[in-house]
Amino acid sequence: MTRQFLRRLAALLPVALGVVTLTFALIHLVPGDPVSAMLGDYAAPADVAQMRHDLKLDLPLWKQYGGFLAALAHGDLGQSISQREPVALLIREHYPATLELAGAGLAVAIMIALPLGIIAGADAGGPGDIAAMGFAILGISVPHIYLGPLLMILFSLDLGWLPLTGRGGFAHLVLPAVTMGTALAAILARMLRQSLVRIGSADYIRTARSKGLSERAALLRHGLRNALTPVITLIGLEAGGLLTGSIVTEMIFSWPGLGRLLMTAINNRDYPLVQGCVLTFALSYVVVNLITDLFYRAVDPRIRLG
Amino acid sequence: MAHGNRESADIVTWAKAIAYAAIVCLFALSGCAKPAPLASPGYLQIDLPTAPTAIDPRVTADAISSRVAELIYDSLVRIDRTGAFAGDLAESFERPTPTEMVFHLRRNVRFSDGRPFTARDVKFTYESILDPATLSIKRAGLVELAAVTIVDDYTLTMTTRRPFAPALALATIGIVPRDSSIPGKAASPAPPGTGPFRLARFARDEAVILARNPYHQSLANAVPGLALKVVPDPTVRALELSEGICGFAENDALQAELLPYLAAQPHLRIVRSPGSTYHYLVFNFRDVRLRDLRVRRAIAYAIDRDTIVASMIRGNARVATGVLAPENWAYDGNVTQYPYDPAMARGLLEAAGYSAHARPLRLTYMTTPEGLRLAEVIQAMLRRVGIKIDIHTNEWATFYSDLRNGNFDIASSQWVGIGDPHQYYEIFDSHMTPAAGGNNRGDYSNPRMDQLVEAGDATIDPVVRCAIYRDVQRLSAADLPYVSLWWDDNVAAFDRRLTGFEPYPNGSLLSLAAAVFPTENRLVRTAP
Amino acid sequence: MIRRNPSLAIGAVLVALLTLAAIFGPLVMHTDPFAIDLSHVLAAPSRSHWFGCDSLGRDLLARLIRGARLSLGVSTMVVALSLAIGGLIGGAAALAGGWVDGLVMRGVDIIMAFPGFLLAIALAAILGPGMVDLVIALTAMGWTGYARLVRGEVLSLREREYIEGARALGARPARLLMRHLMPALAGPVAVQATFGIGGIIIAEAALSFLGLGARPPTPSWGNMLDAGRAFILVAPHLTTAPGIAIGLSVLGFNLLGDGLAQFIGHRR
C-alpha cells in the first residue's frame, strides 16, 4: 500500500511535466503576444523589439522552453509580465480563495447528493424518486451563470439574508458554494440512484432480503457501500473540475481566485503566469485524484491502485 | 463474499463519515476565511468592471489602472473638458520656443509620506520611465522628448526633438518621489503621490482601497476614502448598487440595458453627460472592394445609426461625425454626413459593380455581449443593401492581434479618451501602417491627409492648428477611412446622498475627491 | 412495455418530439428567426410573440426552434464521440492493466488537468471558427471523463463474483465483455452521457464566446442563454426560454438513458 502510494506520488511528476509542456506549446501557438498586449496602441517597433529581447521572447521556442524548465527545477516560476510580480506570489495570493470555494462547493454537493440519491434509489419509481430526480434535472439544467445571479436576487436582494459578493466569513461562502455545488450535486445524486437501483437487483441483496430484511434496509445496509464506488470516482473527477471550473463562479461572485487570475493571464498572453496557474491547477487536480483513489480503495479494498 | 452484520454497520458509518467530513470541511474552510472588512466605514464603494493591473503611474497602461492612478498622483498638466491642457502640479507653463516648454511648479506640495515635492521629483519620474529596466509602456510615448532640465526647485523645462504641437501631452504623466524603486521591485505596490488620496491597500483582483492623503488639502466633510471594488459581472454590479453596497459606478461598469432598472431604484441617481469615447468601423484598404470610395460610402449610408443609438444603446450615445467629440476645442461638425439611406447605398454599390455573390466581407469584433449584438445588427443592415458579412468574433488578445496586424476586412473598435487632435496623425498618416507598428490599421493612404496631419503636429499656433484640423475632419468624413458610429455618453449611477460629483468627458473620477457622502442614516440594508 | 419501463417510454417520446421539432419545426414555423426588429427589443411574451423577443427584437420561439438543430445535433454528436473514444480507451486500459493502464491514465490526467479554456482558444486559432472545431474542442475535453468512468467500473466489475465465476468457467474475454461487462457498464455510462448532453449545450455557449461554434446570427440554445444573461434583471424571459428547452432535453435524454439501462439490465 505504501509502496503503491509512493509510486502514485512519483507519477505526479510526468503528469505535471506533460501539462506544462502542453500549456507551453498551446499558449505560444495562439495569436497575440504579451508585449503588444502590454505596450498598447502607441508602442514603437524598436520598443517592442527591445522588450521582447528583455523578456527573452526573441529566443527560439525550444530555448525558452529549456529556460523555463531549468528555472522550474529550481522552484522558480518566473515573473509575471503584465503584473510585474513573481508568479509564485500571485499564485499564493489567489490559490487559497479558489481552494476554499471548491472545497465548499464539493461539501454542498455531497450534502445535497447523498440524501437525494438515497431517497431516489431506495424508492425507485416512487414519488420520492420523481421529486429527487426532478430536482437533479433542474440542477443540471441551470448553468452557474444563471443560477448565481438568481440566488443573489433571492437571498441577498429580496430576503437580505446573505451578502452579495466578495470573500469574507461563512456567510460570504454560502451562495458561491451553492452555485458551484448544485450541478455536481445533481450529477452525484443521479449516479448514486442509478448505482443503488442496479445493486438492488444483485444477488446478495436478494439474499439479504430473503433473510427477512426489508427491501430498503437490505439495500441501504448492503448496497450503499458498493453503490458509492462509482460515486466516489465521479467525485474525484468532478472535484478536479470544480477547481479548474471555478472561473465562472469567481467572476459572478467577485471571488479573487486562481481561475480569474488564469483568465486574465491568458487574455494578456502573460506566458509565465499562465504556466504557473496551469501547473498549480494540474497539481491540485492530480492530488485530488490520488486522494480519491485512496478513498476508493478504502471503500472497496479489492481494487488495486492504478 | 460475506456481508455480515459487522460490515453492514460499517456501511452506515461510511455514509455518515462522508456527510460529517463534508460538514467539517465546510466549517473548517469558512473558519480559515479572513473576515476582515474591505475598507473602513464611511468609505465610498465604487464598483469597477475589471481589476487594475498596476497603480504606479510610470507603468499603468489600461484605462482602469490610469483612472485609479490619477486619484493618487498629480501630473504637471491635465487634459481639461475641452481636450486642452491645464496646469496641475505646474501652476503655469509657457512655450518660449517651438521646441521648449517651461513649467512653474506649485510650492508647498507634499507627497503622502510628507516629503516636499520639487522639480527633482519630476526629472526622476521621467528618467525612471526612460530607463529600459523599468520596462515602461510609457517610454514609447516619450519618443519626442529630448530633455528634462531643472532650472531651480520650482522651475523646469522640457525640450522636444522637433516642433511638436501636442508636446504638452508629455507632461500628463503622474509624478512619483525621487528614489522610488522600479515598479515590481519594491515592497509596496506603488510609491506615494501628491494627489488627494493615498493607496491604503491593494488586494489584487479584489479591491483597491484609497485613504486621504494627509498632506493634501480637502474639505472637512469630504469622503474619507474610496473602496474601488472589482465586480466583473454587470448584473451583480447593478444588484450592489440597488442594495446600497456600492455607492457609485460609471460607464463601463454600467450596462445600458440595466439603466432602466437602476433608474427605478428610488435611492439611486443617474447622471448623463456628453462623453468622448468614439466608436467606429475601420476599412481595410488592402481589400480591392473597400478601396472603392463608393463601396465605403454605401456602407456608411446602409447603417441606421440613429435607430441603433435610440433602441439598442437606449439613447446613451450621440451619433458621431468624427474622432473628435463636439466638446473638443478643435471640433468641426460641418462635414459630410451619412444619414440612413438604403436606396442611395444600393445605387452606389451598383455603380461600383459590387457583386452580391462576392466573398462575404469579414467584420471583426471583440466578443462582448454588446459587441456581438451590434455586429449582428450591422450584418443585417448591410445584408439589406446586398453586402454579405461574416462576423469574426474573438476574445481580446486574438482580436487585438488581428486589429494591430491589419488582419480584417472591416473591424469595429473604439478610441477612448481622445484629447489632442494629434490622434489623426496616429491613425490616418500613411507612414503609420501596421507594418511600421502604427495605428493606421487599414493601410489608408492619401497624400493630402499626410500633408495635413503632419502640418497639424508641427504647428504650435492654436488658431492655425484649429483650421488645419477642420480640413482633416472634412477630408476624413469625405474619404471614409473610418465610418463614424457614435460617441458614448458618460453615465454615472450613484447614491442620491452623494454630492459634489462632476462628470468629465473622459470619465475621470477626480471630482469625487471633493464629494460629500453622509455616512449616518445610510439606506444600506445590513447584511448579516 | 410502458407499464414495465415508463422511463424508457417517456424519455423516448420526449427525445423523439424534440428531434422532430428540430428537423421539421423550422419548416412549419413561419416567423423568421433572423428578422431583426428594433421596435420590439426585449418585448415580453405576447400573442404575436409567444416567448417574447430578444435584445434585437427577434422572435424567441422561432430562434429556439431553429437553435434546436444545432444544440441537439452538436451535443449528441459530441457525447457519442466522447463516449466511443473514452469508453474504448478506458476499457482497454482497465483490461490491459499494468504499465499500459498507468500510461493511459497519466495521459488522461494530463488532459483533464489542463484548462479547457486554453485548449479551446488554441483550437479556435488553429482551425478557425466553425462547427467542426466546436465538436473537436468539446470532444477533446469530454472523452477523458468517460475513459476514467469506464476504467473505474471495469476495474471494480472484473473482481465481482459473477464475472470471476464466468472467467473461472472459461468464458472468453470477448464474451465476458459482451455478456457481463457491457450490461453492467450501461447504467453509469448512460447516466453520465445523458447528463453530459445538457453540459455540452451549455458549454457550447462558453465556446461561442471564443469564436468557436455557432456563427452569428445562427441561434443555438447555448448562445441564446448567454446573450440573455445580461438581462436577467429586466427581461428574464430571455434566459428562461432556452433554459426550459435545455431542461426538457436533459430530462428526455436522462429518462431515455435510465430506461435503456433498465432495459439492458433486464435482458441480462
JSON list of N, CA, C and O in Angstrom, two decimals, chain A residues 14-48:
[
{"chain": "A", "resi": 14, "resn": "PRO", "atom": "N", "xyz": [5.53, 13.17, -14.07]},
{"chain": "A", "resi": 14, "resn": "PRO", "atom": "CA", "xyz": [5.28, 13.18, -15.52]},
{"chain": "A", "resi": 14, "resn": "PRO", "atom": "C", "xyz": [3.98, 13.90, -15.89]},
{"chain": "A", "resi": 14, "resn": "PRO", "atom": "O", "xyz": [3.94, 14.56, -16.93]},
{"chain": "A", "resi": 15, "resn": "VAL", "atom": "N", "xyz": [2.96, 13.78, -15.05]},
{"chain": "A", "resi": 15, "resn": "VAL", "atom": "CA", "xyz": [1.70, 14.46, -15.37]},
{"chain": "A", "resi": 15, "resn": "VAL", "atom": "C", "xyz": [1.92, 15.97, -15.37]},
{"chain": "A", "resi": 15, "resn": "VAL", "atom": "O", "xyz": [1.54, 16.68, -16.31]},
{"chain": "A", "resi": 16, "resn": "ALA", "atom": "N", "xyz": [2.59, 16.46, -14.32]},
{"chain": "A", "resi": 16, "resn": "ALA", "atom": "CA", "xyz": [2.85, 17.89, -14.24]},
{"chain": "A", "resi": 16, "resn": "ALA", "atom": "C", "xyz": [3.67, 18.35, -15.44]},
{"chain": "A", "resi": 16, "resn": "ALA", "atom": "O", "xyz": [3.38, 19.36, -16.07]},
{"chain": "A", "resi": 17, "resn": "LEU", "atom": "N", "xyz": [4.66, 17.56, -15.78]},
{"chain": "A", "resi": 17, "resn": "LEU", "atom": "CA", "xyz": [5.53, 17.91, -16.91]},
{"chain": "A", "resi": 17, "resn": "LEU", "atom": "C", "xyz": [4.72, 17.92, -18.21]},
{"chain": "A", "resi": 17, "resn": "LEU", "atom": "O", "xyz": [4.85, 18.84, -19.04]},
{"chain": "A", "resi": 18, "resn": "GLY", "atom": "N", "xyz": [3.85, 16.93, -18.36]},
{"chain": "A", "resi": 18, "resn": "GLY", "atom": "CA", "xyz": [3.01, 16.86, -19.56]},
{"chain": "A", "resi": 18, "resn": "GLY", "atom": "C", "xyz": [2.13, 18.09, -19.67]},
{"chain": "A", "resi": 18, "resn": "GLY", "atom": "O", "xyz": [2.03, 18.71, -20.74]},
{"chain": "A", "resi": 19, "resn": "VAL", "atom": "N", "xyz": [1.50, 18.46, -18.57]},
{"chain": "A", "resi": 19, "resn": "VAL", "atom": "CA", "xyz": [0.60, 19.62, -18.58]},
{"chain": "A", "resi": 19, "resn": "VAL", "atom": "C", "xyz": [1.37, 20.89, -18.92]},
{"chain": "A", "resi": 19, "resn": "VAL", "atom": "O", "xyz": [0.96, 21.70, -19.74]},
{"chain": "A", "resi": 20, "resn": "VAL", "atom": "N", "xyz": [2.54, 21.03, -18.29]},
{"chain": "A", "resi": 20, "resn": "VAL", "atom": "CA", "xyz": [3.34, 22.23, -18.51]},
{"chain": "A", "resi": 20, "resn": "VAL", "atom": "C", "xyz": [3.77, 22.33, -19.97]},
{"chain": "A", "resi": 20, "resn": "VAL", "atom": "O", "xyz": [3.71, 23.38, -20.60]},
{"chain": "A", "resi": 21, "resn": "THR", "atom": "N", "xyz": [4.16, 21.19, -20.54]},
{"chain": "A", "resi": 21, "resn": "THR", "atom": "CA", "xyz": [4.60, 21.18, -21.93]},
{"chain": "A", "resi": 21, "resn": "THR", "atom": "C", "xyz": [3.45, 21.53, -22.88]},
{"chain": "A", "resi": 21, "resn": "THR", "atom": "O", "xyz": [3.60, 22.34, -23.79]},
{"chain": "A", "resi": 22, "resn": "LEU", "atom": "N", "xyz": [2.31, 20.92, -22.62]},
{"chain": "A", "resi": 22, "resn": "LEU", "atom": "CA", "xyz": [1.13, 21.19, -23.45]},
{"chain": "A", "resi": 22, "resn": "LEU", "atom": "C", "xyz": [0.76, 22.67, -23.37]},
{"chain": "A", "resi": 22, "resn": "LEU", "atom": "O", "xyz": [0.47, 23.32, -24.37]},
{"chain": "A", "resi": 23, "resn": "THR", "atom": "N", "xyz": [0.79, 23.19, -22.14]},
{"chain": "A", "resi": 23, "resn": "THR", "atom": "CA", "xyz": [0.47, 24.61, -21.96]},
{"chain": "A", "resi": 23, "resn": "THR", "atom": "C", "xyz": [1.44, 25.49, -22.73]},
{"chain": "A", "resi": 23, "resn": "THR", "atom": "O", "xyz": [1.04, 26.41, -23.44]},
{"chain": "A", "resi": 24, "resn": "PHE", "atom": "N", "xyz": [2.71, 25.18, -22.58]},
{"chain": "A", "resi": 24, "resn": "PHE", "atom": "CA", "xyz": [3.74, 25.97, -23.25]},
{"chain": "A", "resi": 24, "resn": "PHE", "atom": "C", "xyz": [3.51, 25.98, -24.76]},
{"chain": "A", "resi": 24, "resn": "PHE", "atom": "O", "xyz": [3.52, 27.03, -25.40]},
{"chain": "A", "resi": 25, "resn": "ALA", "atom": "N", "xyz": [3.21, 24.80, -25.29]},
{"chain": "A", "resi": 25, "resn": "ALA", "atom": "CA", "xyz": [3.01, 24.71, -26.74]},
{"chain": "A", "resi": 25, "resn": "ALA", "atom": "C", "xyz": [1.79, 25.52, -27.16]},
{"chain": "A", "resi": 25, "resn": "ALA", "atom": "O", "xyz": [1.86, 26.33, -28.10]},
{"chain": "A", "resi": 26, "resn": "LEU", "atom": "N", "xyz": [0.68, 25.34, -26.47]},
{"chain": "A", "resi": 26, "resn": "LEU", "atom": "CA", "xyz": [-0.56, 25.98, -26.90]},
{"chain": "A", "resi": 26, "resn": "LEU", "atom": "C", "xyz": [-0.50, 27.50, -26.74]},
{"chain": "A", "resi": 26, "resn": "LEU", "atom": "O", "xyz": [-0.91, 28.23, -27.63]},
{"chain": "A", "resi": 27, "resn": "ILE", "atom": "N", "xyz": [0.02, 27.96, -25.63]},
{"chain": "A", "resi": 27, "resn": "ILE", "atom": "CA", "xyz": [0.00, 29.41, -25.39]},
{"chain": "A", "resi": 27, "resn": "ILE", "atom": "C", "xyz": [0.90, 30.13, -26.38]},
{"chain": "A", "resi": 27, "resn": "ILE", "atom": "O", "xyz": [0.65, 31.27, -26.75]},
{"chain": "A", "resi": 28, "resn": "HIS", "atom": "N", "xyz": [1.94, 29.45, -26.85]},
{"chain": "A", "resi": 28, "resn": "HIS", "atom": "CA", "xyz": [2.79, 30.09, -27.85]},
{"chain": "A", "resi": 28, "resn": "HIS", "atom": "C", "xyz": [2.22, 29.94, -29.25]},
{"chain": "A", "resi": 28, "resn": "HIS", "atom": "O", "xyz": [2.62, 30.63, -30.17]},
{"chain": "A", "resi": 29, "resn": "LEU", "atom": "N", "xyz": [1.28, 29.02, -29.40]},
{"chain": "A", "resi": 29, "resn": "LEU", "atom": "CA", "xyz": [0.70, 28.74, -30.71]},
{"chain": "A", "resi": 29, "resn": "LEU", "atom": "C", "xyz": [-0.39, 29.76, -31.04]},
{"chain": "A", "resi": 29, "resn": "LEU", "atom": "O", "xyz": [-0.57, 30.14, -32.19]},
{"chain": "A", "resi": 30, "resn": "VAL", "atom": "N", "xyz": [-1.12, 30.21, -30.03]},
{"chain": "A", "resi": 30, "resn": "VAL", "atom": "CA", "xyz": [-2.28, 31.07, -30.31]},
{"chain": "A", "resi": 30, "resn": "VAL", "atom": "C", "xyz": [-1.79, 32.48, -30.65]},
{"chain": "A", "resi": 30, "resn": "VAL", "atom": "O", "xyz": [-0.72, 32.90, -30.22]},
{"chain": "A", "resi": 31, "resn": "PRO", "atom": "N", "xyz": [-2.58, 33.19, -31.45]},
{"chain": "A", "resi": 31, "resn": "PRO", "atom": "CA", "xyz": [-2.18, 34.55, -31.81]},
{"chain": "A", "resi": 31, "resn": "PRO", "atom": "C", "xyz": [-2.20, 35.48, -30.61]},
{"chain": "A", "resi": 31, "resn": "PRO", "atom": "O", "xyz": [-2.79, 35.17, -29.58]},
{"chain": "A", "resi": 32, "resn": "GLY", "atom": "N", "xyz": [-1.56, 36.62, -30.77]},
{"chain": "A", "resi": 32, "resn": "GLY", "atom": "CA", "xyz": [-1.48, 37.58, -29.67]},
{"chain": "A", "resi": 32, "resn": "GLY", "atom": "C", "xyz": [-0.17, 37.35, -28.94]},
{"chain": "A", "resi": 32, "resn": "GLY", "atom": "O", "xyz": [0.29, 36.23, -28.85]},
{"chain": "A", "resi": 33, "resn": "ASP", "atom": "N", "xyz": [0.45, 38.43, -28.47]},
{"chain": "A", "resi": 33, "resn": "ASP", "atom": "CA", "xyz": [1.65, 38.23, -27.68]},
{"chain": "A", "resi": 33, "resn": "ASP", "atom": "C", "xyz": [1.69, 39.24, -26.54]},
{"chain": "A", "resi": 33, "resn": "ASP", "atom": "O", "xyz": [1.03, 40.27, -26.58]},
{"chain": "A", "resi": 34, "resn": "PRO", "atom": "N", "xyz": [2.42, 38.90, -25.48]},
{"chain": "A", "resi": 34, "resn": "PRO", "atom": "CA", "xyz": [2.35, 39.69, -24.26]},
{"chain": "A", "resi": 34, "resn": "PRO", "atom": "C", "xyz": [2.86, 41.11, -24.46]},
{"chain": "A", "resi": 34, "resn": "PRO", "atom": "O", "xyz": [2.37, 42.04, -23.83]},
{"chain": "A", "resi": 35, "resn": "VAL", "atom": "N", "xyz": [3.82, 41.28, -25.37]},
{"chain": "A", "resi": 35, "resn": "VAL", "atom": "CA", "xyz": [4.42, 42.60, -25.49]},
{"chain": "A", "resi": 35, "resn": "VAL", "atom": "C", "xyz": [3.46, 43.60, -26.12]},
{"chain": "A", "resi": 35, "resn": "VAL", "atom": "O", "xyz": [3.26, 44.69, -25.60]},
{"chain": "A", "resi": 36, "resn": "SER", "atom": "N", "xyz": [2.79, 43.20, -27.21]},
{"chain": "A", "resi": 36, "resn": "SER", "atom": "CA", "xyz": [1.87, 44.17, -27.80]},
{"chain": "A", "resi": 36, "resn": "SER", "atom": "C", "xyz": [0.65, 44.34, -26.90]},
{"chain": "A", "resi": 36, "resn": "SER", "atom": "O", "xyz": [0.07, 45.41, -26.83]},
{"chain": "A", "resi": 37, "resn": "ALA", "atom": "N", "xyz": [0.28, 43.28, -26.18]},
{"chain": "A", "resi": 37, "resn": "ALA", "atom": "CA", "xyz": [-0.83, 43.41, -25.24]},
{"chain": "A", "resi": 37, "resn": "ALA", "atom": "C", "xyz": [-0.46, 44.41, -24.15]},
{"chain": "A", "resi": 37, "resn": "ALA", "atom": "O", "xyz": [-1.30, 45.15, -23.65]},
{"chain": "A", "resi": 38, "resn": "MET", "atom": "N", "xyz": [0.81, 44.45, -23.80]},
{"chain": "A", "resi": 38, "resn": "MET", "atom": "CA", "xyz": [1.23, 45.28, -22.69]},
{"chain": "A", "resi": 38, "resn": "MET", "atom": "C", "xyz": [1.58, 46.70, -23.15]},
{"chain": "A", "resi": 38, "resn": "MET", "atom": "O", "xyz": [1.22, 47.67, -22.50]},
{"chain": "A", "resi": 39, "resn": "LEU", "atom": "N", "xyz": [2.26, 46.81, -24.26]},
{"chain": "A", "resi": 39, "resn": "LEU", "atom": "CA", "xyz": [2.71, 48.14, -24.69]},
{"chain": "A", "resi": 39, "resn": "LEU", "atom": "C", "xyz": [1.58, 48.96, -25.33]},
{"chain": "A", "resi": 39, "resn": "LEU", "atom": "O", "xyz": [1.69, 50.17, -25.42]},
{"chain": "A", "resi": 40, "resn": "GLY", "atom": "N", "xyz": [0.54, 48.27, -25.79]},
{"chain": "A", "resi": 40, "resn": "GLY", "atom": "CA", "xyz": [-0.63, 49.01, -26.23]},
{"chain": "A", "resi": 40, "resn": "GLY", "atom": "C", "xyz": [-0.50, 49.63, -27.60]},
{"chain": "A", "resi": 40, "resn": "GLY", "atom": "O", "xyz": [0.37, 49.29, -28.40]},
{"chain": "A", "resi": 41, "resn": "ASP", "atom": "N", "xyz": [-1.39, 50.59, -27.86]},
{"chain": "A", "resi": 41, "resn": "ASP", "atom": "CA", "xyz": [-1.58, 51.13, -29.21]},
{"chain": "A", "resi": 41, "resn": "ASP", "atom": "C", "xyz": [-0.37, 51.88, -29.75]},
{"chain": "A", "resi": 41, "resn": "ASP", "atom": "O", "xyz": [-0.12, 51.88, -30.94]},
{"chain": "A", "resi": 42, "resn": "TYR", "atom": "N", "xyz": [0.36, 52.57, -28.90]},
{"chain": "A", "resi": 42, "resn": "TYR", "atom": "CA", "xyz": [1.33, 53.53, -29.42]},
{"chain": "A", "resi": 42, "resn": "TYR", "atom": "C", "xyz": [2.78, 53.08, -29.31]},
{"chain": "A", "resi": 42, "resn": "TYR", "atom": "O", "xyz": [3.69, 53.89, -29.36]},
{"chain": "A", "resi": 43, "resn": "ALA", "atom": "N", "xyz": [2.98, 51.78, -29.14]},
{"chain": "A", "resi": 43, "resn": "ALA", "atom": "CA", "xyz": [4.34, 51.28, -28.97]},
{"chain": "A", "resi": 43, "resn": "ALA", "atom": "C", "xyz": [5.14, 51.44, -30.25]},
{"chain": "A", "resi": 43, "resn": "ALA", "atom": "O", "xyz": [4.65, 51.18, -31.35]},
{"chain": "A", "resi": 44, "resn": "ALA", "atom": "N", "xyz": [6.39, 51.87, -30.11]},
{"chain": "A", "resi": 44, "resn": "ALA", "atom": "CA", "xyz": [7.26, 51.96, -31.28]},
{"chain": "A", "resi": 44, "resn": "ALA", "atom": "C", "xyz": [7.87, 50.58, -31.52]},
{"chain": "A", "resi": 44, "resn": "ALA", "atom": "O", "xyz": [8.14, 49.84, -30.57]},
{"chain": "A", "resi": 45, "resn": "PRO", "atom": "N", "xyz": [8.08, 50.22, -32.81]},
{"chain": "A", "resi": 45, "resn": "PRO", "atom": "CA", "xyz": [8.62, 48.89, -33.11]},
{"chain": "A", "resi": 45, "resn": "PRO", "atom": "C", "xyz": [9.93, 48.62, -32.36]},
{"chain": "A", "resi": 45, "resn": "PRO", "atom": "O", "xyz": [10.15, 47.49, -31.92]},
{"chain": "A", "resi": 46, "resn": "ALA", "atom": "N", "xyz": [10.75, 49.66, -32.21]},
{"chain": "A", "resi": 46, "resn": "ALA", "atom": "CA", "xyz": [12.03, 49.45, -31.52]},
{"chain": "A", "resi": 46, "resn": "ALA", "atom": "C", "xyz": [11.79, 49.04, -30.06]},
{"chain": "A", "resi": 46, "resn": "ALA", "atom": "O", "xyz": [12.48, 48.17, -29.53]},
{"chain": "A", "resi": 47, "resn": "ASP", "atom": "N", "xyz": [10.80, 49.66, -29.44]},
{"chain": "A", "resi": 47, "resn": "ASP", "atom": "CA", "xyz": [10.49, 49.32, -28.04]},
{"chain": "A", "resi": 47, "resn": "ASP", "atom": "C", "xyz": [9.96, 47.91, -27.93]},
{"chain": "A", "resi": 47, "resn": "ASP", "atom": "O", "xyz": [10.28, 47.19, -26.98]},
{"chain": "A", "resi": 48, "resn": "VAL", "atom": "N", "xyz": [9.11, 47.55, -28.90]},
{"chain": "A", "resi": 48, "resn": "VAL", "atom": "CA", "xyz": [8.57, 46.19, -28.89]},
{"chain": "A", "resi": 48, "resn": "VAL", "atom": "C", "xyz": [9.73, 45.20, -28.98]},
{"chain": "A", "resi": 48, "resn": "VAL", "atom": "O", "xyz": [9.81, 44.24, -28.21]}
]
